[in-house]
Amino acid sequence: MKTEIIKIDRERFEESELAKAAEYLKDGKLVAFPTETVYGLGANAFDTTAAARIYAAKGRPSDNPLIVHIADVNALGELAGEVPETAYRLAEALWPGPLTMILKKSEKVPKTTTGGLDTVAVRMPSDEIASALIRMSGVYVAAPSANLSGRPSTTKAEHVIEDLNGKIDMIVDGGATEIGLESTIVDLTGEVPLILRPGYITAEMLAEVLGEVRFDEALLTHSPSEPIVARAPGMKYRHYAPKAPLYIIEGKSEDVVRYINAAAVKNAAEGKITGILATEETSHLYKGGMVFCVGEREDGNTIASALFDTLRGFDETGANVIYSESLADNPLGTAIMNRLLKAAGYHIIHVNSKEEVI
Ligand code: TXA
Ligand code: MG
């Protein structure tokens, strides 16, 4: 299949430039498009054949449900069997934006889209290209992140081309996405709202609107071997992974730098290339290896927008092993570390001043 690519200048685009992409969505075709979080791989959410094609293109397990994207709050009534008052409050305060709500689904939403569940995930993106495209298509748009299953989510059209060229009908290239991490997911089907995936919308922001909100227990354990089942099916898979194994090195900054430098020397002696995911504060301290800087330690916005691009970048360096500093010390630390831990398969090495390199 030939994948058409349409470039849109988000500073000054005419809606007519999106007409073909909108037509494609209405016709059951697959169109990747930018949102404020990451690129989505869209298809008509009510067309089971189109939704099934999303799973095939991504190589995604069919029990991992898709988020349904809307351009108008009124869609909630059609997609959800019951719309709790909390959903309207959240919509009023935080939509359009990087927030996904889980609600009981209506009869109309096919189970192919919800991965067999009786609930549906709904999000109204704020990105102007996404919003115009959804509205013009006249359909609700099921869209997972536009990456191959298991790979880091895509924050640039180049990443989408890398993963999905030849497998989908069209890519709308609107440049780099603003936030760089996927939406916060909050489940409103239980008594207390539960955060299933942390994101740019923090627990504090949700609590301000909802009063009480909790994290899904599966997010609080640092080990995938714990017998707690993630309520967002997608959270149980190894994810965001670069090709080489990734280790998070925790400890005092000077100990972390010393450990990684020693490991790079040892790896080089064994003929292995070391990738290092560093911050502005430390990147000049590394003596060997391929050093990528994701931003200042306290600047969560910059780190979030650079993270997936950086993880993908290591693949091109031929790195055999990657070490990352902890990136928790900023307001988006919970969301960033959630992705980094998954990318690392939860491998953390705690170092102190006496640590030997393993
Ligand atoms: O920012 C985002 O949310 C991006 C953009 C494209 O909007 N989309 C995205 O979709 O990240 P995806 O498919 O990569 O992640 C959706 C997550 C998965 O972990 C999935 O299991 C969960 O949402 N999910 C979807 N429907 C659900 C449901 N009914 N109940 C629980 N979790 C659900
Ligand atoms: Mg995804």
XYZ file of C-alpha atoms and ligand atoms in Angstrom:
392
model
C 0.000 0.000 0.000
C 1.206 3.495 -0.785
C 0.960 5.875 2.169
C 0.070 9.431 1.123
C 1.728 12.190 3.132
C 0.104 15.603 3.470
C 2.137 18.410 5.041
C 0.226 21.030 7.003
C 1.673 24.294 8.301
C -0.109 24.601 11.624
C 0.533 28.362 11.799
C -1.654 29.024 8.777
C -3.578 26.131 7.313
C -6.868 26.093 5.469
C -9.388 23.432 6.383
C -9.617 22.483 2.706
C -6.109 20.988 3.098
C -7.644 18.385 5.430
C -10.600 17.538 3.160
C -9.053 14.396 1.690
C -7.918 13.094 5.093
C -11.432 13.681 6.475
C -12.951 11.870 3.496
C -10.583 8.954 4.058
C -11.638 8.633 7.708
C -15.302 8.663 6.731
C -14.576 5.957 4.111
C -12.997 3.539 6.605
C -9.363 4.313 5.752
C -6.484 4.733 8.220
C -5.099 8.243 8.696
C -2.326 9.220 11.126
C -2.604 12.773 12.448
C -0.997 14.981 15.090
C -2.626 15.730 18.446
C -1.256 17.892 21.265
C 0.087 14.726 22.961
C 1.416 12.297 20.319
C 0.428 11.283 16.772
C -2.718 9.159 16.580
C -3.578 6.448 14.044
C -7.196 7.217 13.268
C -10.121 5.292 11.825
C -13.929 5.519 12.054
C -14.717 4.209 15.558
C -18.102 2.802 14.478
C -16.666 0.890 11.498
C -15.510 -2.494 12.817
C -13.481 -3.323 9.702
C -11.595 -0.030 9.935
C -10.990 -0.475 13.675
C -9.706 -4.004 13.051
C -7.259 -2.595 10.481
C -5.756 -0.363 13.187
C -4.837 -3.434 15.261
C -3.324 -5.122 12.197
C -1.253 -2.076 11.139
C 0.183 -1.594 14.646
C 0.592 -5.286 15.422
C -1.488 -4.521 18.523
C -3.122 -7.229 20.666
C -6.880 -7.145 20.072
C -7.704 -6.898 23.800
C -6.044 -3.478 24.019
C -8.842 -0.925 23.513
C -8.703 2.262 21.453
C -9.460 5.834 22.552
C -12.387 7.434 20.719
C -11.624 11.045 19.739
C -14.384 13.631 19.489
C -14.652 17.287 18.491
C -17.762 18.194 20.494
C -18.762 17.440 24.095
C -22.264 16.431 22.980
C -20.740 13.241 21.593
C -20.461 11.946 25.173
C -24.192 11.266 25.242
C -23.961 9.057 22.154
C -20.801 7.179 23.122
C -21.517 6.574 26.804
C -24.422 4.605 28.246
C -24.439 6.835 31.292
C -22.566 10.079 31.566
C -21.770 10.822 35.199
C -21.885 14.409 36.296
C -18.131 14.181 37.017
C -17.492 13.707 33.284
C -19.255 16.949 32.438
C -17.323 18.759 35.156
C -14.010 17.451 33.812
C -15.006 18.283 30.240
C -15.902 21.807 31.256
C -12.588 22.325 33.073
C -10.070 20.357 31.000
C -11.430 19.680 27.484
C -10.360 20.095 24.838
C -7.048 18.793 26.102
C -4.798 15.865 27.027
C -7.341 13.999 29.164
C -9.108 10.707 28.387
C -12.162 9.591 30.351
C -13.298 5.983 30.750
C -17.100 5.651 30.815
C -19.666 2.847 30.462
C -20.129 2.430 26.724
C -23.380 2.786 24.801
C -24.760 0.037 22.543
C -23.499 1.948 19.516
C -19.791 1.576 20.261
C -18.530 -1.688 18.761
C -16.503 -4.022 20.959
C -13.765 -4.140 18.324
C -13.055 -0.539 19.289
C -13.184 -1.184 23.047
C -11.099 -4.354 22.958
C -14.118 -6.348 24.137
C -14.765 -4.133 27.190
C -18.118 -2.635 28.257
C -16.402 0.698 28.803
C -15.206 3.281 26.314
C -12.288 5.730 26.437
C -13.148 9.209 25.134
C -10.920 12.214 24.479
C -11.453 15.624 22.912
C -8.057 16.840 21.665
C -7.166 20.534 21.641
C -4.781 20.349 18.683
C -6.347 22.423 15.908
C -5.474 20.006 13.134
C -6.887 17.048 15.088
C -10.005 18.916 16.051
C -10.742 20.174 12.517
C -10.070 16.746 11.036
C -12.429 14.946 13.437
C -15.189 17.511 12.923
C -14.822 17.464 9.117
C -14.832 13.659 8.974
C -18.279 13.605 10.594
C -17.358 10.411 12.476
C -15.880 9.586 15.881
C -12.227 8.740 15.421
C -10.706 5.729 17.182
C -7.005 6.481 17.495
C -4.251 4.735 19.399
C -0.779 6.242 19.321
C 0.582 5.920 15.765
C 3.510 3.618 16.520
C 4.171 -0.075 16.064
C 3.039 -1.913 19.190
C 5.815 -1.874 21.813
C 7.758 1.026 20.256
C 7.905 4.557 21.688
C 4.889 6.685 20.728
C 5.379 9.011 17.774
C 5.851 12.753 18.279
C 6.889 13.615 14.706
C 5.630 12.531 11.271
C 9.105 11.046 10.631
C 8.505 8.565 13.471
C 5.149 7.577 11.960
C 6.803 7.032 8.582
C 9.475 4.894 10.274
C 6.849 2.607 11.868
C 3.835 2.621 9.566
C 4.832 3.645 6.030
C 3.166 1.286 3.547
C 0.706 0.016 6.169
C -1.734 2.939 6.383
C -3.510 5.157 3.868
C -2.332 8.613 4.891
C -0.160 10.619 7.266
C -1.053 14.219 8.066
C 2.287 15.835 8.899
C 1.676 18.749 11.255
C 5.205 18.892 12.677
C 6.276 17.998 16.205
C 3.566 17.497 18.843
C 3.469 19.929 21.735
C 3.368 17.785 24.881
C 5.065 14.585 23.768
C 3.473 12.173 26.281
C 0.080 10.476 25.849
C -3.026 11.797 27.595
C -3.834 11.248 31.249
C -6.484 8.510 31.553
C -9.077 8.731 34.317
C -11.641 5.990 34.938
C -15.006 7.406 36.017
C -16.898 4.109 36.166
C -16.170 3.350 39.834
C -16.995 5.103 43.076
C -13.724 7.023 43.203
C -12.135 8.360 39.984
C -8.989 6.391 39.209
C -5.974 7.537 37.233
C -5.003 4.644 34.945
C -2.229 6.482 33.096
C -0.470 9.632 34.361
C 0.073 12.461 31.893
C 0.243 16.209 31.465
C -3.007 16.612 33.429
C -1.777 15.829 36.947
C -3.588 14.226 39.894
C -3.685 17.660 41.529
C -5.449 19.192 38.509
C -8.015 16.380 38.541
C -8.515 16.635 42.302
C -9.256 20.316 41.951
C -12.253 19.458 39.793
C -13.299 16.115 41.296
C -12.356 16.335 44.931
C -11.069 12.812 45.443
C -8.979 10.946 42.869
C -6.653 7.946 43.272
C -3.979 6.212 41.236
C -4.703 2.721 39.914
C -2.779 0.361 42.193
C -0.944 -1.135 39.241
C 0.776 2.247 38.759
C 2.101 2.336 42.278
C 4.004 -0.926 42.126
C 7.345 -0.755 40.398
C 7.356 -4.315 39.283
C 5.343 -5.936 36.502
C 5.578 -9.243 38.389
C 3.250 -8.010 41.141
C -0.089 -9.793 40.879
C -2.055 -6.586 40.297
C -3.893 -6.345 37.002
C -3.608 -3.008 35.211
C -7.076 -1.652 34.530
C -5.962 0.008 31.294
C -5.095 -3.101 29.299
C -2.410 -1.201 27.376
C -0.448 -0.562 30.561
C 0.442 -4.222 31.018
C 2.548 -4.553 27.883
C 6.275 -3.781 27.590
C 6.222 -0.459 25.891
C 8.179 2.491 24.554
C 11.193 0.286 24.231
C 14.309 1.189 22.289
C 16.011 -1.821 20.688
C 18.813 -2.041 23.278
C 18.142 -2.878 26.926
C 17.671 0.236 29.045
C 18.585 0.644 32.729
C 17.540 3.491 35.001
C 20.348 4.460 37.367
C 19.107 5.932 40.650
C 21.208 7.608 43.317
C 23.047 10.836 44.087
C 23.909 12.655 40.864
C 27.685 12.243 41.263
C 27.304 8.520 41.990
C 25.080 8.056 38.951
C 27.563 9.818 36.660
C 30.487 7.843 38.084
C 28.633 4.548 37.680
C 27.617 5.243 34.085
C 31.131 6.392 33.129
C 32.623 3.212 34.595
C 30.015 1.094 32.825
C 30.759 2.821 29.500
C 34.484 2.017 29.869
C 33.709 -1.604 30.693
C 31.266 -1.897 27.792
C 33.768 -0.358 25.348
C 36.374 -2.923 26.412
C 33.843 -5.592 25.466
C 33.211 -3.899 22.096
C 29.780 -2.609 23.124
C 28.391 0.857 22.424
C 26.841 2.629 25.413
C 23.885 5.015 25.086
C 23.430 7.585 27.868
C 20.201 9.481 28.497
C 21.379 12.532 30.395
C 20.213 15.961 31.509
C 21.553 19.478 30.871
C 23.157 19.453 34.323
C 25.236 16.324 33.699
C 25.664 15.653 29.993
C 29.127 17.330 29.873
C 30.338 15.002 32.652
C 30.102 11.823 30.578
C 33.414 10.768 29.053
C 32.337 8.085 26.607
C 29.302 6.569 24.921
C 26.547 8.237 22.899
C 25.184 10.987 25.160
C 21.698 12.370 24.500
C 20.449 15.268 26.605
C 16.667 15.471 27.196
C 16.600 18.864 28.891
C 17.070 20.513 32.246
C 16.195 18.273 35.156
C 13.434 20.505 36.473
C 11.960 21.332 33.070
C 9.326 18.621 32.732
C 7.788 20.114 29.582
C 11.049 19.914 27.644
C 11.860 16.418 28.898
C 8.343 15.183 28.046
C 8.510 16.502 24.508
C 12.012 15.087 23.904
C 11.687 11.685 25.598
C 10.230 9.465 22.859
C 12.339 11.088 20.137
C 15.441 10.470 22.253
C 14.531 6.830 22.931
C 14.069 6.299 19.200
C 17.347 8.121 18.520
C 19.346 5.455 20.367
C 18.328 2.868 17.772
C 20.191 4.832 15.099
C 23.387 4.981 17.160
C 23.642 1.213 17.274
C 23.809 1.359 21.088
C 24.012 -2.101 22.687
C 23.028 -0.956 26.154
C 21.478 2.297 27.415
C 21.627 3.955 30.840
C 19.270 6.710 31.908
C 19.361 9.073 34.819
C 16.143 9.347 36.819
C 13.909 12.092 35.388
C 11.542 12.411 38.319
C 12.468 15.850 39.697
C 9.935 17.993 37.847
C 6.159 18.553 37.801
C 5.679 15.907 35.068
C 7.957 13.425 36.856
C 5.167 10.919 37.556
C 4.149 10.741 33.892
C 7.720 10.768 32.570
C 8.950 8.060 34.962
C 5.895 5.910 34.138
C 7.020 5.842 30.477
C 10.731 5.503 31.273
C 10.124 2.575 33.650
C 8.163 0.759 30.961
C 10.852 1.475 28.385
C 13.345 -0.027 30.846
C 11.168 -3.046 31.565
C 11.328 -1.811 35.207
C 15.084 -2.346 35.421
C 16.434 0.061 38.010
C 19.964 0.008 39.417
C 20.372 1.841 42.735
C 23.912 3.092 43.145
C 25.879 4.506 46.050
C 29.435 5.743 46.352
C 30.851 2.223 46.762
C 28.950 0.583 43.934
C 30.814 -1.777 41.622
C 29.751 -1.798 37.988
C 27.915 -4.994 37.160
O -2.726 11.000 24.037
C -3.304 9.949 23.747
O -4.108 9.408 24.499
C -2.993 9.345 22.373
C -3.508 10.304 21.293
C -3.416 9.737 19.922
O -4.800 10.710 21.600
N -3.575 8.044 22.250
C -3.093 6.949 22.909
O -3.747 5.772 22.613
O -2.171 7.009 23.683
P -3.137 4.329 22.990
O -4.053 3.373 22.321
O -1.730 4.260 22.630
O -3.338 4.230 24.519
C -4.640 4.067 25.023
C -4.604 3.486 26.400
C -4.198 2.044 26.425
O -3.361 1.831 27.561
C -5.532 1.342 26.600
O -5.425 0.106 27.231
C -6.302 2.340 27.443
O -5.934 3.566 26.914
N -7.759 2.204 27.282
C -8.503 2.426 26.176
N -9.802 2.139 26.403
C -9.892 1.727 27.678
C -10.960 1.272 28.512
N -12.200 1.174 28.058
N -10.677 0.923 29.795
C -9.405 1.020 30.275
N -8.351 1.446 29.527
C -8.591 1.775 28.257
Mg 0.122 3.653 22.620
